Coordinates of C-alpha atoms in Angstrom, one line a residue:
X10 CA -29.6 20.0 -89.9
X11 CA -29.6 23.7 -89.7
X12 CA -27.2 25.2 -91.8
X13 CA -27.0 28.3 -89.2
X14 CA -26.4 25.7 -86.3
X15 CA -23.2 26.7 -84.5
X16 CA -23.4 30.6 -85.9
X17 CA -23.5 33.4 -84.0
X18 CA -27.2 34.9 -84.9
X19 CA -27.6 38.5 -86.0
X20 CA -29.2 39.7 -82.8
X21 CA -25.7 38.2 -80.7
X22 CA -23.5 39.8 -83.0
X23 CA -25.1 43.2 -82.6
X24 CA -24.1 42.9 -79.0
X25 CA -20.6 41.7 -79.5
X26 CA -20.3 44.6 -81.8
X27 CA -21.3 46.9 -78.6
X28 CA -18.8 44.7 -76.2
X29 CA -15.4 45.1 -77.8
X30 CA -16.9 49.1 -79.1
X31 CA -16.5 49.2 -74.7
X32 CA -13.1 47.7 -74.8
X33 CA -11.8 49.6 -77.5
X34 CA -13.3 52.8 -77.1
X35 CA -14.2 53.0 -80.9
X36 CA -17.1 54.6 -82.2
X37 CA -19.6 53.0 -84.6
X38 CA -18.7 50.0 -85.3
X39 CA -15.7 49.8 -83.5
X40 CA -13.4 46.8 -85.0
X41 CA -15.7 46.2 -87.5
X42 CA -15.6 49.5 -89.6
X43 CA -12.2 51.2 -90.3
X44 CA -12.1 54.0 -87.5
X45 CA -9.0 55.2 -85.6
X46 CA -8.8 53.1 -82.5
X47 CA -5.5 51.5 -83.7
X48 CA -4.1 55.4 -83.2
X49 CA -4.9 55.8 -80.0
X50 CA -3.7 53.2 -77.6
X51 CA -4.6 52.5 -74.2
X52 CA -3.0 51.4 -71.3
X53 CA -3.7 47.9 -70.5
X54 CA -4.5 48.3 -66.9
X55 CA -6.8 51.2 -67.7
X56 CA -9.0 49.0 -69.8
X57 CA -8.8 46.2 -66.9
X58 CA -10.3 49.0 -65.1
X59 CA -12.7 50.3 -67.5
X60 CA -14.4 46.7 -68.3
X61 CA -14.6 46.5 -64.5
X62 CA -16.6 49.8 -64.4
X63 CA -18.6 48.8 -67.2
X64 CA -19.2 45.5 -65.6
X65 CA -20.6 47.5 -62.4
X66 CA -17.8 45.3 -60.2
X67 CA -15.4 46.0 -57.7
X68 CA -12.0 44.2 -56.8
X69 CA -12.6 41.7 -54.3
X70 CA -12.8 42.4 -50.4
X71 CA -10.1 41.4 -48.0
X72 CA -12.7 38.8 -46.8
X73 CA -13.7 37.6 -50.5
X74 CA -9.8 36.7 -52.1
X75 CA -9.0 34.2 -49.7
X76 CA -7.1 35.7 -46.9
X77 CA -8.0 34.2 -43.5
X78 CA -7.4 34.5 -39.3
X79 CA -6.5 31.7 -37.8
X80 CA -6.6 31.7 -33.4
X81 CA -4.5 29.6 -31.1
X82 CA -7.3 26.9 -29.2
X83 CA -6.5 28.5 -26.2
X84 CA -7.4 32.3 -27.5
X85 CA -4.1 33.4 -26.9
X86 CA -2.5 34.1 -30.2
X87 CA -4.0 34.8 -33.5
X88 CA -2.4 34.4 -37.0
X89 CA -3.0 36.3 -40.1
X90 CA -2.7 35.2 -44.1
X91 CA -3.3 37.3 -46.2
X92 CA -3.5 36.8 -49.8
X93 CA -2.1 39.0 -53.1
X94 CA -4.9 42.0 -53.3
X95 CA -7.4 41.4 -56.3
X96 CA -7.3 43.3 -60.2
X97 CA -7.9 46.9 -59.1
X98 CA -6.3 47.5 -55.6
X99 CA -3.1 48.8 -54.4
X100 CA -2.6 47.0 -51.2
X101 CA -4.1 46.7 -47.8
X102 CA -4.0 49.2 -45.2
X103 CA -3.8 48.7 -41.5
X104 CA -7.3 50.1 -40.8
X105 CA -8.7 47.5 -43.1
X106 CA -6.3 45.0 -41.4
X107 CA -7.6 45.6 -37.9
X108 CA -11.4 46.2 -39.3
X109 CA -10.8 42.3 -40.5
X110 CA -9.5 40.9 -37.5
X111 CA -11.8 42.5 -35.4
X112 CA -14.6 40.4 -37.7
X113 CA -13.0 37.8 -36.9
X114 CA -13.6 38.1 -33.0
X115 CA -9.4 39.3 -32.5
X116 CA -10.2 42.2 -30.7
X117 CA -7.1 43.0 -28.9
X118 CA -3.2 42.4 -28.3
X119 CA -2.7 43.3 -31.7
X120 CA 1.2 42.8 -32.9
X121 CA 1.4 46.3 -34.6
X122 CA 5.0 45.7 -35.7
X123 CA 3.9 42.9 -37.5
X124 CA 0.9 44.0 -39.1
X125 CA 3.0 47.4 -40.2
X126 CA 5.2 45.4 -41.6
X127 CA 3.1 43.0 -43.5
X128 CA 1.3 45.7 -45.1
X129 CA 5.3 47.6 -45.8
X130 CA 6.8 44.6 -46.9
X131 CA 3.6 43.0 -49.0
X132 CA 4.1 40.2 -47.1
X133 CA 1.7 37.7 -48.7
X134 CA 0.7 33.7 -48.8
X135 CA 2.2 33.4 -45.1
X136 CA 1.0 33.2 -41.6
X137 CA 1.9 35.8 -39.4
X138 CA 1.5 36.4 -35.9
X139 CA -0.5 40.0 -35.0
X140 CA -2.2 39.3 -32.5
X141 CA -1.0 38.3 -28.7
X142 CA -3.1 37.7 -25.5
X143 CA -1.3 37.8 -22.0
X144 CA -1.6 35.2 -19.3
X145 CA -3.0 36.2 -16.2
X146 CA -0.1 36.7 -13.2
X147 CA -1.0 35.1 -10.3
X148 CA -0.2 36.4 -6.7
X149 CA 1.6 35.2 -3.8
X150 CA -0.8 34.6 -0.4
X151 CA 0.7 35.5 2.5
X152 CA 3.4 32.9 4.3
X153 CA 5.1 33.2 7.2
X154 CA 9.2 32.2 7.0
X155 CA 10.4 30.5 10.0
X156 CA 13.6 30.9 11.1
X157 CA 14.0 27.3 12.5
X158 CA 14.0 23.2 11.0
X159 CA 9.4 23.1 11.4
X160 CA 10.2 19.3 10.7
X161 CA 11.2 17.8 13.6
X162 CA 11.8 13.9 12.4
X163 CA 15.3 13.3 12.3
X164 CA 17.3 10.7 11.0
X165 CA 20.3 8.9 12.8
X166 CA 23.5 9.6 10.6
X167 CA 25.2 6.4 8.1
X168 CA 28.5 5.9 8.9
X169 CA 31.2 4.8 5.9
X170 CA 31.5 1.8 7.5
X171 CA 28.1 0.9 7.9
X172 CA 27.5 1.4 11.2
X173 CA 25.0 4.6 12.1
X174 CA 25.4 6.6 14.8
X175 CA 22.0 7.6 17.1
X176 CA 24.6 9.4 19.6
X177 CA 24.5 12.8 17.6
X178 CA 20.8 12.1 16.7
X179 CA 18.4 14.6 18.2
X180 CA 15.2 16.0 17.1
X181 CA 15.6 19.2 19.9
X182 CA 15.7 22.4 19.0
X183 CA 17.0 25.0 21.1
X184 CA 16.2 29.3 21.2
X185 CA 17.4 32.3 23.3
X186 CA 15.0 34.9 24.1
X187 CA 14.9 37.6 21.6
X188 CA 15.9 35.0 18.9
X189 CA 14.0 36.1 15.6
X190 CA 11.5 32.7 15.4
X191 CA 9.7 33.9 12.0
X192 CA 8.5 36.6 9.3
X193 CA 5.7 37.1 8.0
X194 CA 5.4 38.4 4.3
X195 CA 2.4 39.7 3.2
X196 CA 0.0 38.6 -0.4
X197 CA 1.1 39.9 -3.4
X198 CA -1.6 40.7 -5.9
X199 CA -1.5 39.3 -9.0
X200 CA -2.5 40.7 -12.9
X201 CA -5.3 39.8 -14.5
X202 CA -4.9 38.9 -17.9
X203 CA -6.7 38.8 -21.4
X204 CA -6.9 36.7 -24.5
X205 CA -6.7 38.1 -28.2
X206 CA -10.8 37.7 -28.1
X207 CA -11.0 40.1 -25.2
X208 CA -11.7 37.6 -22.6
X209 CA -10.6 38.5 -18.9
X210 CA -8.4 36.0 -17.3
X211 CA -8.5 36.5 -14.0
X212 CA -5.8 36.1 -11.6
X213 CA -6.0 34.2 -8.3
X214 CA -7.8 35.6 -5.5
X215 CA -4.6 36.3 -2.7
X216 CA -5.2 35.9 1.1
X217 CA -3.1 37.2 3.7
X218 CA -2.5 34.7 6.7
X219 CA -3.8 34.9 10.3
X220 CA -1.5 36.3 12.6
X221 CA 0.5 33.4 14.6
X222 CA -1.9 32.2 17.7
X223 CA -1.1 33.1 21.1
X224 CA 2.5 31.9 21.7
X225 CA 5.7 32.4 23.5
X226 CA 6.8 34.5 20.9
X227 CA 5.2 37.8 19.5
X228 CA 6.2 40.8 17.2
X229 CA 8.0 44.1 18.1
X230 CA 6.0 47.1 17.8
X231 CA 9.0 48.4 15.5
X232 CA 7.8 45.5 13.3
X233 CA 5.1 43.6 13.7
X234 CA 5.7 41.2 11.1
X235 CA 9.0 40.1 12.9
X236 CA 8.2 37.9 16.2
X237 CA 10.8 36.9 18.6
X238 CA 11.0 34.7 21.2
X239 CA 9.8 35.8 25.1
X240 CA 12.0 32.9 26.9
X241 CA 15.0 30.2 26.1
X242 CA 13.6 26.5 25.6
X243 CA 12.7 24.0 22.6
X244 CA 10.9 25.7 20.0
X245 CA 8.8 23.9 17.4
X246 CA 5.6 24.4 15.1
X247 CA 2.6 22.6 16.5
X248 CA -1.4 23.7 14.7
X249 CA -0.2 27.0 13.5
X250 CA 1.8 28.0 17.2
X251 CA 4.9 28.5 17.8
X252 CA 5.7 26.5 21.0
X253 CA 8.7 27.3 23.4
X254 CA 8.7 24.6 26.0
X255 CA 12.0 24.4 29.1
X256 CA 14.0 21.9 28.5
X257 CA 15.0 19.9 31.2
X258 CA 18.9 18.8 31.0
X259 CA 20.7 17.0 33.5
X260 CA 24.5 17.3 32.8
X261 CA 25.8 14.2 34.0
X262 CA 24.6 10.2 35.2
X263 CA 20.9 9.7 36.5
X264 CA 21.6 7.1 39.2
X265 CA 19.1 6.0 42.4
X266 CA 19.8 8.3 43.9
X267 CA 18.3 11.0 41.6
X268 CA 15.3 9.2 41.7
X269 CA 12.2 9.8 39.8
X270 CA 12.5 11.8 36.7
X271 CA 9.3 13.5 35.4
X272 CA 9.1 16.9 33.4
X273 CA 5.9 18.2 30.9
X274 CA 8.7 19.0 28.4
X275 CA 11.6 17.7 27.2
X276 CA 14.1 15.5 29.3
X277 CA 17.6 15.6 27.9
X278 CA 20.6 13.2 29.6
X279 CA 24.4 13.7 28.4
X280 CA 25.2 10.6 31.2
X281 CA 24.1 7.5 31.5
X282 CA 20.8 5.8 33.6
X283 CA 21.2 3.4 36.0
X284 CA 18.7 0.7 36.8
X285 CA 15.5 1.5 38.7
X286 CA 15.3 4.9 37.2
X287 CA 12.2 5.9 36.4
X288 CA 12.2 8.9 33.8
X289 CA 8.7 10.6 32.2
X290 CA 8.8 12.9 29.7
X291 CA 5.6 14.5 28.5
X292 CA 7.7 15.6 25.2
X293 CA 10.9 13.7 24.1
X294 CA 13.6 11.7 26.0
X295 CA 17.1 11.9 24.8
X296 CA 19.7 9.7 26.6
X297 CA 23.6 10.5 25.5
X298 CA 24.9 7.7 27.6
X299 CA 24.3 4.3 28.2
X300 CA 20.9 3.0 29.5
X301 CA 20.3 -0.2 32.0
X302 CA 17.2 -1.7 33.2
X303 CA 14.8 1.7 33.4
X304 CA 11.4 2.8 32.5
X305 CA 11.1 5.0 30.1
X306 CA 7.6 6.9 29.1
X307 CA 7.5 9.5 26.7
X308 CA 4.8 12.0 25.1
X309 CA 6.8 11.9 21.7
X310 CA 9.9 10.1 20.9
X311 CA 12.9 8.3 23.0
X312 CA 16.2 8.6 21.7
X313 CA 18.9 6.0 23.0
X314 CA 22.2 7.4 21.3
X315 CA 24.2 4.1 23.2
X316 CA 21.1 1.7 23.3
X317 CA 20.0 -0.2 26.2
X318 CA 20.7 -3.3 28.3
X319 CA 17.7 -4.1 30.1
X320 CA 18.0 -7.4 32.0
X321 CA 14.5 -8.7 31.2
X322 CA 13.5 -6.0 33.2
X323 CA 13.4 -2.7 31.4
X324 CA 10.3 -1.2 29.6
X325 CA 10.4 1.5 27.1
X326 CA 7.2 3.0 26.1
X327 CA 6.5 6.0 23.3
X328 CA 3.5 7.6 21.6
X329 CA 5.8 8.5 18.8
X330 CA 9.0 6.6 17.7
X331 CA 12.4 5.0 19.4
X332 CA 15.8 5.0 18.3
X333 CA 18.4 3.0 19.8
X334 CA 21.8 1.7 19.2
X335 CA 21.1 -1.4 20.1
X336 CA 18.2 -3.0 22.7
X337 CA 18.7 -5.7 24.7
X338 CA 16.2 -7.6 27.0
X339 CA 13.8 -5.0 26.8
X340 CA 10.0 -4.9 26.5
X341 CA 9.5 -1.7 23.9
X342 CA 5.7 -0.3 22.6
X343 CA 6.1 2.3 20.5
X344 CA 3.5 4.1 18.2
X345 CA 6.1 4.8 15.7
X346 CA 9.0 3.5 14.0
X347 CA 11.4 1.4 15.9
X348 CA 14.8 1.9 14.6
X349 CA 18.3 -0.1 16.3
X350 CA 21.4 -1.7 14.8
X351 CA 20.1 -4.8 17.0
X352 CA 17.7 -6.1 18.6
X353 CA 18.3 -9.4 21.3
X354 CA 15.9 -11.1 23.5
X355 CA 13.5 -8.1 23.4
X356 CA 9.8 -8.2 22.8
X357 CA 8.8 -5.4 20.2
X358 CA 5.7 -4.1 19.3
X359 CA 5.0 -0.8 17.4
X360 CA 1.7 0.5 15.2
X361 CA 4.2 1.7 12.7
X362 CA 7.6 0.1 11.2
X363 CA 10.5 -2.1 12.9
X364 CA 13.8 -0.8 10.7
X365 CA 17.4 -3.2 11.6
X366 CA 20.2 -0.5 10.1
X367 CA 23.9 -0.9 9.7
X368 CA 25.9 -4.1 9.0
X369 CA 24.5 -6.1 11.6
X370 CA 21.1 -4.6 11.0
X371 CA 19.9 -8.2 13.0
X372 CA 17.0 -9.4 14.9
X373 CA 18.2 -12.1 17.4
X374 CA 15.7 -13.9 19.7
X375 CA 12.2 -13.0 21.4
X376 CA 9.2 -11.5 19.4
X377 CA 9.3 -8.6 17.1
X378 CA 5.7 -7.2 16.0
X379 CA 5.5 -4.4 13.4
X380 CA 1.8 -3.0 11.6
X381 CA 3.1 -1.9 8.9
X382 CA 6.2 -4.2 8.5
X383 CA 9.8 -5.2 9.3
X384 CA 12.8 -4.9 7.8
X385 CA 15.9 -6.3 8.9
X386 CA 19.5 -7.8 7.3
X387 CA 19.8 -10.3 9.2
X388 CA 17.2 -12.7 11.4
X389 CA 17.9 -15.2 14.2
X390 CA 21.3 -17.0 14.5
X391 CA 23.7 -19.8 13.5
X392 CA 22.6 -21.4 17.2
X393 CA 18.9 -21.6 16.2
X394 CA 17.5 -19.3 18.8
X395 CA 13.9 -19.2 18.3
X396 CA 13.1 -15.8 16.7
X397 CA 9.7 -14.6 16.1
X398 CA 8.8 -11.6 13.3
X399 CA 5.3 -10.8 12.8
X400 CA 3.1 -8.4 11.1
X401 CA -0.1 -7.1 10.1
X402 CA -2.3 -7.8 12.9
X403 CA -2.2 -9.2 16.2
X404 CA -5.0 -11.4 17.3
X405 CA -6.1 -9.2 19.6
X406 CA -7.6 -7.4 17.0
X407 CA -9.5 -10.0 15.0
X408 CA -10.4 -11.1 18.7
X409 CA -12.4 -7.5 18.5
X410 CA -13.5 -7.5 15.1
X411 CA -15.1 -11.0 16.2
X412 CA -16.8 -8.9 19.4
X413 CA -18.0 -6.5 17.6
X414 CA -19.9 -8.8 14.5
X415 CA -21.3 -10.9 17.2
X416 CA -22.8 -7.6 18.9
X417 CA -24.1 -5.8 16.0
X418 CA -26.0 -8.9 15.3
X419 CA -27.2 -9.1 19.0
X420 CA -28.3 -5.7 18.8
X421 CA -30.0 -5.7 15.1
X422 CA -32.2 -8.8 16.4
X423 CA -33.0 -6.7 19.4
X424 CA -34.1 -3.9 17.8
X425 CA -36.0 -5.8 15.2
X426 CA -38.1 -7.6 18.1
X427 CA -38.5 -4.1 19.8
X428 CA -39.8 -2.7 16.2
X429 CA -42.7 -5.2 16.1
X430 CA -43.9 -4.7 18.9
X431 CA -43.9 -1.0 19.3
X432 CA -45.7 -1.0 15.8
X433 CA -48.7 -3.1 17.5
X434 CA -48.5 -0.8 20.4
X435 CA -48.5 2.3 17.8
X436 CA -51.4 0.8 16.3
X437 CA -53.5 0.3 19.0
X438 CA -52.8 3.6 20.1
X439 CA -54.0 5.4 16.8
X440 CA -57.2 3.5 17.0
X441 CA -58.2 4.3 20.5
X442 CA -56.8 5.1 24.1
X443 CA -54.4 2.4 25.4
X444 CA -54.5 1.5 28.8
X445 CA -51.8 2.8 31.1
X446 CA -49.6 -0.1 31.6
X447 CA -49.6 -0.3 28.0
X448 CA -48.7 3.5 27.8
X449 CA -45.6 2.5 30.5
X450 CA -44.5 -0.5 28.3
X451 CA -44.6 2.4 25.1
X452 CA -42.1 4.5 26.9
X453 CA -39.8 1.5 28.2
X454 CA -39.3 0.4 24.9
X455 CA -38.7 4.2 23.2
X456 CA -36.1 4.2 25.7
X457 CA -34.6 0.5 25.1
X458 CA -35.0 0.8 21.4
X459 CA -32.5 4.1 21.8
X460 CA -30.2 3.1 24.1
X461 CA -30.1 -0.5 21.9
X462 CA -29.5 2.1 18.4
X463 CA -26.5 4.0 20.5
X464 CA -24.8 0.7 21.1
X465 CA -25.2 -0.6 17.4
X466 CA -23.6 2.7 16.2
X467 CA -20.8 1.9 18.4
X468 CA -20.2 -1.6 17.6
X469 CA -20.6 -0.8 13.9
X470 CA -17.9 2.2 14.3
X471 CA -15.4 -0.7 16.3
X472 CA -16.2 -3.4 13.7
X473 CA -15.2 -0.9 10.6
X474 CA -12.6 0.3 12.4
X475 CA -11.0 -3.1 12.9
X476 CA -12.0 -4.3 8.9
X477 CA -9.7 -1.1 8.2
X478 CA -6.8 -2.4 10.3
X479 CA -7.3 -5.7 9.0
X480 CA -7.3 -4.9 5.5
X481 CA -4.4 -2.4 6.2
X482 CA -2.4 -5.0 7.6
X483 CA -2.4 -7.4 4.9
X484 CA -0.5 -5.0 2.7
X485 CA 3.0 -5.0 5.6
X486 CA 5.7 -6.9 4.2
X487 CA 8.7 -8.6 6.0
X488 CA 12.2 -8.0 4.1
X489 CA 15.1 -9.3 5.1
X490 CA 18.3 -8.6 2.9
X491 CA 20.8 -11.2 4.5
X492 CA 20.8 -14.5 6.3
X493 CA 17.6 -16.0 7.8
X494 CA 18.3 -18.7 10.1
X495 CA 16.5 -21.6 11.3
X496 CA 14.7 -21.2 14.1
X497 CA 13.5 -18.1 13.0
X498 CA 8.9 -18.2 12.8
X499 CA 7.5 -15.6 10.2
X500 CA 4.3 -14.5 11.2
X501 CA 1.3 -12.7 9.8
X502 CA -1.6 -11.7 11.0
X503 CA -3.0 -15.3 12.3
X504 CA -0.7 -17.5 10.1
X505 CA 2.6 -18.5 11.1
X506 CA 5.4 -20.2 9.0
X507 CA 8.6 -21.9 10.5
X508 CA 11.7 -21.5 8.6
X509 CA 13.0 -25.3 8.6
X510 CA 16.2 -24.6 6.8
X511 CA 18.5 -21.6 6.7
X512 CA 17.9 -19.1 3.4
X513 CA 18.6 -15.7 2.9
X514 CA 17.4 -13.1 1.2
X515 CA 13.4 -13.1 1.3
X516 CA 10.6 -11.1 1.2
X517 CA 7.0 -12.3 3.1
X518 CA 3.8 -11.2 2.3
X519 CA 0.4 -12.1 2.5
X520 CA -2.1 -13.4 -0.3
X521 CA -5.4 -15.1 0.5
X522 CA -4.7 -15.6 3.8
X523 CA -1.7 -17.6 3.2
X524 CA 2.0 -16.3 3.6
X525 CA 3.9 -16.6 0.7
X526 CA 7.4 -15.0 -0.1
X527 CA 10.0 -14.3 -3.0
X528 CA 14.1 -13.5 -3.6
X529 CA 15.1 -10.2 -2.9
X530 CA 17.7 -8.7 -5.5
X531 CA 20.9 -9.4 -3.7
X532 CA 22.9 -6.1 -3.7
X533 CA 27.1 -6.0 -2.3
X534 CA 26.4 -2.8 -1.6

């Protein structure tokens, strides 16, 4: 083993000689001879400094001694942490602060409080919030405020005792002329914004609102924002116009002797109708009074606010919905919802609901169809009247669905047939002249073969259309929240079931073709 193993050789301790002569200032020698750096003493910081000169560094950089940015994920905020400066600097400054974020891709928002007050206060080790983007403020487009109810569905009122009242029910609504109608307010821009990277956000695009189409109401030159109505009648908004149609109101009974009632508008009656009255409304009928064996036809909805009685001889009829107190022996087609405390000996049918309200809320005797589904508290009677619900659809419909399969096939194999031989016709014809029967029998079957394509497009169009109403009506539902007697037939769409014994509280509805049915939650309520 070397005996000089592990010792400093002569040409290392000639340099440690010439390190701590650096550190000590001392001449030749420094520690190692007896000069007089012990009398003159130097601050400690000041030789920190000095071996950092001599050492050719520099205290470390804002980005080198750990301190960090941190931005939201959504750009809008940015944090700072900064870290205790390095051996050799006093603290940070807010160009060098900014000059940092700004590397960091925070380029605006900055939180100048903050960062004036991290670099004040040294506060250190933390994250602090400089930096603040601001959300982009989105406009308003243009909107016009009407001064009248634009729904025009109304509801017939609940009573506390369960009973509901249709005689206060009315979907009217009634201006004078000059009557302010609506307002129109115009866009309001909105603000773009920015994040703390400098990104625009940009605000919605506003968009100011056509003027209202050519109505009987229009704006004042004072202020052609405000319009007004030009003449008294029912007002309401139909496709962007305002419409003012006359009312018709006849203040008293509507007997035999009045005759034939027919108006393009609205027909209001405080009385009541007699039988043999005929009354056409191409808007809404509203009857105050009671109603006997009539024919009703309306554009819109019927309103009964004391029912009818219609000795098997009365038919109501309504593109949109009918509300009664009660109906009695009385053929009723509605296309929408069919609303009564009762319903007796009356054939229903409606493309929309059949609702039963109030305490009775019952459906005795005769057939009650509803699309989309019925729901009643109370179906048939102790007596066992024969009382028929159905729903989904009628067989009329799968009687058409049936057409229109068994002409689509009629009409592909046609046009198959046709297809062969105009492609042998084709082909003769590219290879030479055909004759000019042949030519003849080209054209008849171009115009066969269209006519036959025309038809198909049409029978597929009925076909789909019926598979939609098919597969729409398998989803109605009968509900019935009381007592349903037997007697009583639940039907839907081609199935029927019989109720053989008396239950209550059921729900019916179809799966796989077959009706099946479940307790309803009983309620006191």
């Amino acid at each position: 083993m070397n005996e000089n193993e592990g010792f400093l050789s002569e040409q290392e301790l000639a340099e440690l000689r010439k390190e701590i002569e650096a550190l000590t200032g001392s001449g030749d020698g420094g520690v190692f001879d007896n000069g007089s750096a012990a009398d003159k003493p130097r601050p400690e910081n000041q030789i920190l400094n000095d071996i950092a000169e001599e050492a050719n560094l520099s205290p470390l950089t804002i980005e080198e001694n750990g301190s960090y940015v941190k931005v939201a994920s959504d750009g809008m905020s940015a944090w700072l942490y900064l870290t205790v400066p390095s051996m050799g600097k006093d603290n940070y400054n807010m160009e060098e602060l900014k000059d940092f974020l700004n590397k960091n891709g925070v380029v605006t928002g900055y939180h100048r409080s903050n960062l004036a007050a991290m670099i004040k206060k040294k506060v250190y080790e933390r994250e602090i919030l400089v930096a603040q983007g601001q959300p982009a403020t989105d406009g308003k487009d243009g909107y016009f405020e009407y001064k009248f109810d634009t729904e025009q569905r109304k509801a017939p009122k609940v009573m506390e005792n369960g009973k509901v009242d249709y005689t206060n029910m009315s979907s009217l609504q009634n201006v004078r002329k000059g009557d302010i109608v609506a307002i129109y307010h115009h866009a309001e821009e909105g603000q773009d914004g920015y994040d703390v990277k400098g990104k625009v956000l940009t605000a919605n695009r506003v968009k100011e609102v056509p003027p209202l189409k050519s109505s009987p109401a229009i704006s004042n030159e004072a202020n052609p924002d405000v319009y007004v109505a030009m003449k008294d009648g029912k007002i309401e908004l139909k496709n962007g116009r305002i419409d003012i149609q006359a009312l018709h109101e006849i203040n008293g009974d509507v007997t035999l002797i009045t005759g034939r009632v027919e108006f393009f508008g609205d027909v209001i009656i405080t009385g009541n109708v007699e039988s043999g009255v005929m009354i056409r409304a191409g808007r809404n009928i509203e009857i105050r009074g009671t109603v006997e064996a009539v024919n009703l036809f309306a554009g819109g909805d019927i309103i009964l606010g004391r029912g009818i009685q219609g000795a098997q001889k009365a038919k109501v009829s309504a593109r949109g919905s009918v509300f009664a107190d009660f109906i009695e022996h009385t053929v009723v087609v509605a296309g929408g919802v069919v609303q009564a405390n009762t319903i007796l000996n009356s054939r229903i049918s409606t493309d929309a609901e059949v609702i039963l309200t109030g305490k009775k809320g019952a459906i005795i005797g005769g057939y009650t169809h509803a699309f989309m589904g019925i729901t009643a508290t109370e179906v048939g009677n102790p007596a066992e009247v024969r009382t028929v619900v159905h729903v989904g659809c009628e067989k009329e419909i799968y009687t058409k669905h049936q057409s229109a399969k068994v002409t689509e096939t009629a009409l592909s194999d046609e046009i198959k047939e046709i297809m062969e031989e105009l492609t042998v016709i084709y082909g003769k014809k590219k290879a030479g002249k055909i004759s000019e029967l042949m030519e003849d029998r080209l054209k008849s079957l171009e115009a066969k073969i269209s006519t036959y394509k025309k038809d198909l497009e049409e029978s597929t169009r009925e076909r789909v259309k019926m598979e939609e109403l098919i597969s729409k009506g398998q989803k109605s539902e009968i509900q019935i929240s009381g007592n349903i007697y037997r007697g009583t037939v639940i039907g839907m769409a081609q199935v029927q079931m019989p109720i053989e014994h008396s239950t209550c509280f059921m729900k019916y509805y179809q799966q796989k073709g077959m009706i099946e049915s479940s307790v309803l939650a009983f309620s006191a309520s």
